[in-house]
Coordinates of C-alpha atoms in Angstrom, one line a residue:
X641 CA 34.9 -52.0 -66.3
X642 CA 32.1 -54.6 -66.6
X643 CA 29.3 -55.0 -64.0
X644 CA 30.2 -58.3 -62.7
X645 CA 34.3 -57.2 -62.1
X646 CA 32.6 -53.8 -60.3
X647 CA 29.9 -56.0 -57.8
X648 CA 33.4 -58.5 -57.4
X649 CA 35.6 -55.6 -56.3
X650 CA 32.1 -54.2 -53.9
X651 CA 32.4 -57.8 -52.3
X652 CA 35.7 -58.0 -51.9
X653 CA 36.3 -54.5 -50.0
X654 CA 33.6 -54.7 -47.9
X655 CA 34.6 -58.5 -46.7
X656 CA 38.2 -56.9 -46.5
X657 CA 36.5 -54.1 -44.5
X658 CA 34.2 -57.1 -42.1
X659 CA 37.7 -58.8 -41.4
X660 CA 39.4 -55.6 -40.5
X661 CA 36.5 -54.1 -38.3
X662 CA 36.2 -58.0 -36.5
X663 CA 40.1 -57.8 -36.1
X664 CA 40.1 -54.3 -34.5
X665 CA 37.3 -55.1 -32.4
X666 CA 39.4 -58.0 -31.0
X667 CA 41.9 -56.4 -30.6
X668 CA 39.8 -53.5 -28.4
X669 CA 37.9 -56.4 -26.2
X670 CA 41.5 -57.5 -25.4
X671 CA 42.8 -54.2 -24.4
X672 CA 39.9 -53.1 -22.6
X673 CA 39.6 -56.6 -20.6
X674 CA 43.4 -56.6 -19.2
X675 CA 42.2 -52.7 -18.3
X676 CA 39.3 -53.6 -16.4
X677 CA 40.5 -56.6 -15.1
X678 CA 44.4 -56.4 -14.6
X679 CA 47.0 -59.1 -14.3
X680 CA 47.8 -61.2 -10.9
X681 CA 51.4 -59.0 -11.1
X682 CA 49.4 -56.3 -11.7
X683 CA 47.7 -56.7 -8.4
X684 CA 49.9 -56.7 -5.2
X685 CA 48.8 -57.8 -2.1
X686 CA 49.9 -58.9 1.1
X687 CA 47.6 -60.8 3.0
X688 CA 47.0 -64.0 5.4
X689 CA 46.0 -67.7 4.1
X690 CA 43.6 -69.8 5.9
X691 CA 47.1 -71.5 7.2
X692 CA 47.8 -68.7 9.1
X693 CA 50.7 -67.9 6.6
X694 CA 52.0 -64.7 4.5
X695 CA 50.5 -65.0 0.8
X696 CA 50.7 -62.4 -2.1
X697 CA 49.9 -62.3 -5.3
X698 CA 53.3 -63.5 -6.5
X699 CA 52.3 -66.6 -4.5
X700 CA 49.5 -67.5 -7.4
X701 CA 51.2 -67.2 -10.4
X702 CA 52.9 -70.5 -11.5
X703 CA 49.5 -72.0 -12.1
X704 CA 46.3 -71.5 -13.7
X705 CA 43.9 -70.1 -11.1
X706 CA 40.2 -69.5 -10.4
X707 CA 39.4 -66.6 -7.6
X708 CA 36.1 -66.4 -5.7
X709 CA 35.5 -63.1 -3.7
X710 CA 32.8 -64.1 -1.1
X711 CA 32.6 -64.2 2.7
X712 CA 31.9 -67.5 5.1
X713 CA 28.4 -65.7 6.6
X714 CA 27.4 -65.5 2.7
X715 CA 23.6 -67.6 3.1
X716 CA 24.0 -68.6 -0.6
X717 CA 25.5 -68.0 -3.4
X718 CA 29.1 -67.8 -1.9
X719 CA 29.0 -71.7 -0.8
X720 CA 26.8 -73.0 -3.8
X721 CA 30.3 -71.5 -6.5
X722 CA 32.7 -72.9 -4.2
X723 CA 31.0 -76.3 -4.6
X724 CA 30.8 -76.1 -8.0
X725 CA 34.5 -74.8 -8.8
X726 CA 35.6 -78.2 -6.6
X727 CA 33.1 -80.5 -8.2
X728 CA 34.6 -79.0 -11.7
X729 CA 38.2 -79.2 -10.5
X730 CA 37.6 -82.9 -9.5
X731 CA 36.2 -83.6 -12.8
X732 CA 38.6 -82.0 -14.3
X733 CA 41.1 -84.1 -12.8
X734 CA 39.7 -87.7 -13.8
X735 CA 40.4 -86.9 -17.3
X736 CA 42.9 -88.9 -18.8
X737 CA 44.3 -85.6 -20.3
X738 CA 44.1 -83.4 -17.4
X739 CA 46.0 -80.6 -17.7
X740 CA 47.8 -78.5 -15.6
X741 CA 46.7 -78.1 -12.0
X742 CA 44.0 -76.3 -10.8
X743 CA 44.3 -73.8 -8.2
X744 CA 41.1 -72.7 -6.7
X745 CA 41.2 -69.4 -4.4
X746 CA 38.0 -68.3 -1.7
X747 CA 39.3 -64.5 -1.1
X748 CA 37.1 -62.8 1.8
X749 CA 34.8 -59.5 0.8
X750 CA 34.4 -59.7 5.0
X751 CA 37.3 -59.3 7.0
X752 CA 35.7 -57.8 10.3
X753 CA 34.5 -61.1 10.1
X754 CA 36.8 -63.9 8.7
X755 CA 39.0 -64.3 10.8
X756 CA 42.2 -67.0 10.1
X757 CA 40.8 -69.4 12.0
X758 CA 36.9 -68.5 10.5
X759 CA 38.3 -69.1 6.9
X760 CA 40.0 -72.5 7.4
X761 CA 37.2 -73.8 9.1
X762 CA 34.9 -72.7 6.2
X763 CA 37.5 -74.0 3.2
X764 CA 37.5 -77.6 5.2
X765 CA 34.0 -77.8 4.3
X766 CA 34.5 -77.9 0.5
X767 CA 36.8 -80.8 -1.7
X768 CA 38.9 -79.1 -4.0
X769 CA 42.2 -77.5 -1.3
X770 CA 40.8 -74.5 -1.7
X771 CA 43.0 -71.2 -0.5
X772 CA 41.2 -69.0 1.5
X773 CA 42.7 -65.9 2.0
X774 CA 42.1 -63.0 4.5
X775 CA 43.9 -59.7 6.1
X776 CA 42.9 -56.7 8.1
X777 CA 40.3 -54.1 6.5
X778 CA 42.3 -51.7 4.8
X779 CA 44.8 -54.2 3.5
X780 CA 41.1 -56.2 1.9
X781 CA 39.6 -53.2 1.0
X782 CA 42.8 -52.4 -0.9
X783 CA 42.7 -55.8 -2.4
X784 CA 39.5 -55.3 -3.7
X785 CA 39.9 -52.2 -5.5
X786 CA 42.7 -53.6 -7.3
X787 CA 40.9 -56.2 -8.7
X788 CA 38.2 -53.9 -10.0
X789 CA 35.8 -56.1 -8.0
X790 CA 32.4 -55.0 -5.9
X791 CA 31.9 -55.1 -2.7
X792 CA 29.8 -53.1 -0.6
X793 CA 28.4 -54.0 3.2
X794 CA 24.5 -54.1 3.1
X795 CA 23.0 -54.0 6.8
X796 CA 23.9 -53.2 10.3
X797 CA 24.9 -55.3 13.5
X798 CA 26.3 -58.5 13.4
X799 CA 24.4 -60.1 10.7
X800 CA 24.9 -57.3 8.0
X801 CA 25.5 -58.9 4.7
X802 CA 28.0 -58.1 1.7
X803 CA 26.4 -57.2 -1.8
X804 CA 29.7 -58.6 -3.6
X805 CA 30.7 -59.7 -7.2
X806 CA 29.2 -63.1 -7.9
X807 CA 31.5 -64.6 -11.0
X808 CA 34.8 -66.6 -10.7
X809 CA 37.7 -64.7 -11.9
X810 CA 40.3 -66.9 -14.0
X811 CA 43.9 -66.4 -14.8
X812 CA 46.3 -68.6 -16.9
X813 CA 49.5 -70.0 -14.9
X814 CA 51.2 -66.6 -16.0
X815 CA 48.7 -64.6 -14.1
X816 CA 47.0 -63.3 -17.0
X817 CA 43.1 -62.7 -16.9
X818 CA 41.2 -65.2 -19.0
X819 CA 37.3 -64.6 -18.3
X820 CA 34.8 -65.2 -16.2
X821 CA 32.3 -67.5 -15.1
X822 CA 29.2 -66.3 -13.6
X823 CA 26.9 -68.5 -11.4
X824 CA 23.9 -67.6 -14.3
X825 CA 26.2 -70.1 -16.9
X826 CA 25.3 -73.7 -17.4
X827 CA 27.7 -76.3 -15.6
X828 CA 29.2 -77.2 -18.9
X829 CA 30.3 -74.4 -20.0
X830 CA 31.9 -73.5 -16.7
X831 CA 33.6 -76.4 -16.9
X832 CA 34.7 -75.8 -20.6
X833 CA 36.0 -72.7 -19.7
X834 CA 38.3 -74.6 -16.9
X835 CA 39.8 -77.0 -19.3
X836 CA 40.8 -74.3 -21.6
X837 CA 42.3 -72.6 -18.7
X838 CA 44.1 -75.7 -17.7
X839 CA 44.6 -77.3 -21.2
X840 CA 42.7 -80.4 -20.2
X841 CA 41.3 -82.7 -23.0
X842 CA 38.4 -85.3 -23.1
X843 CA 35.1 -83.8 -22.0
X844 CA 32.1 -85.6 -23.1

């Protein structure tokens, strides 16, 4: 066997060995992601809307959706995403190629606190129609741990804070986790991440 057929077959096994290694590692990230972060069916829940109505988890599924875990006493971070997600959805929905809905979801870390009544006062402050949702403690707290998502109380009295999970949680009208964005990314690619999501076309 001459040199050049030998360095050929080298080349070729370890590019069939790159393709197989990139294929399984897919495969891995895409197993471990719906482990970590489980699908909206996966999920149950019973809770309250900022309506005052029943909602679940069922409720959600139908259409692609981005959740926000926060609380309405959050100084911050909490009402600067929720202004962003309803700035992108509006954008979003100007497009001449827009997509399927956007349904956008403010789901309280704080329920000692946010009340019915507390949540729909804090959504109306926001464009977008965003859900808020809300329940008692233990049906939250439950909530929570299903979604794999942090939340931990930080002080005492009435002006404690909630050390919480700061990204946006997306799921594909089938309920299906699809990523993240976190407050740290660039506008743009937030809002590329959305039009995936929702199969809109003609960003700049």
């Amino acid at each position: 066997m001459s040199k050049v057929m030998k360095r050929n077959i080298i080349i070729f096994c370890i590019g069939f060995l790159a393709i197989a290694a990139g294929l399984a590692g897919d495969l891995y990230l895409r197993n471990g992601k719906a482990k970590l972060f489980p699908s909206l069916g996966k999920t149950p829940f019973a809770l309250i809307s900022h309506e005052g109505k029943p909602i679940t988890n069922r409720d959600l599924i139908g259409t692609p959706t981005a959740i926000y875990f926060g609380f309405t006493w959050c100084p911050d971070i909490c009402p600067t995403s929720l202004s962003k997600m309803a700035d992108m959805k509006a954008e979003l929905a100007s497009l001449d190629e827009a997509g399927e809905p956007l349904q956008l979801v403010f789901l309280s870390v704080d329920p000692q606190r946010d009340t019915v009544q507390q949540m729909a006062d804090y959504v109306s402050l926001f464009d977008g129609d965003i859900i808020g949702i809300t329940g008692d403690v233990s049906a939250i707290e439950q909530t929570v741990r299903r979604f794999g998502i942090f939340a931990q109380k930080v002080g005492e009295g009435e002006d404690y804070l909630v050390d919480h999970a700061s990204s946006v949680y997306l799921y594909d009208r089938t309920g299906r986790f699809e990523g993240t964005i976190s407050p740290a990314e660039p506008y743009e690619m937030g809002l590329a991440k959305l039009a995936r999501l929702v199969g809109a076309k003609g960003l700049n």
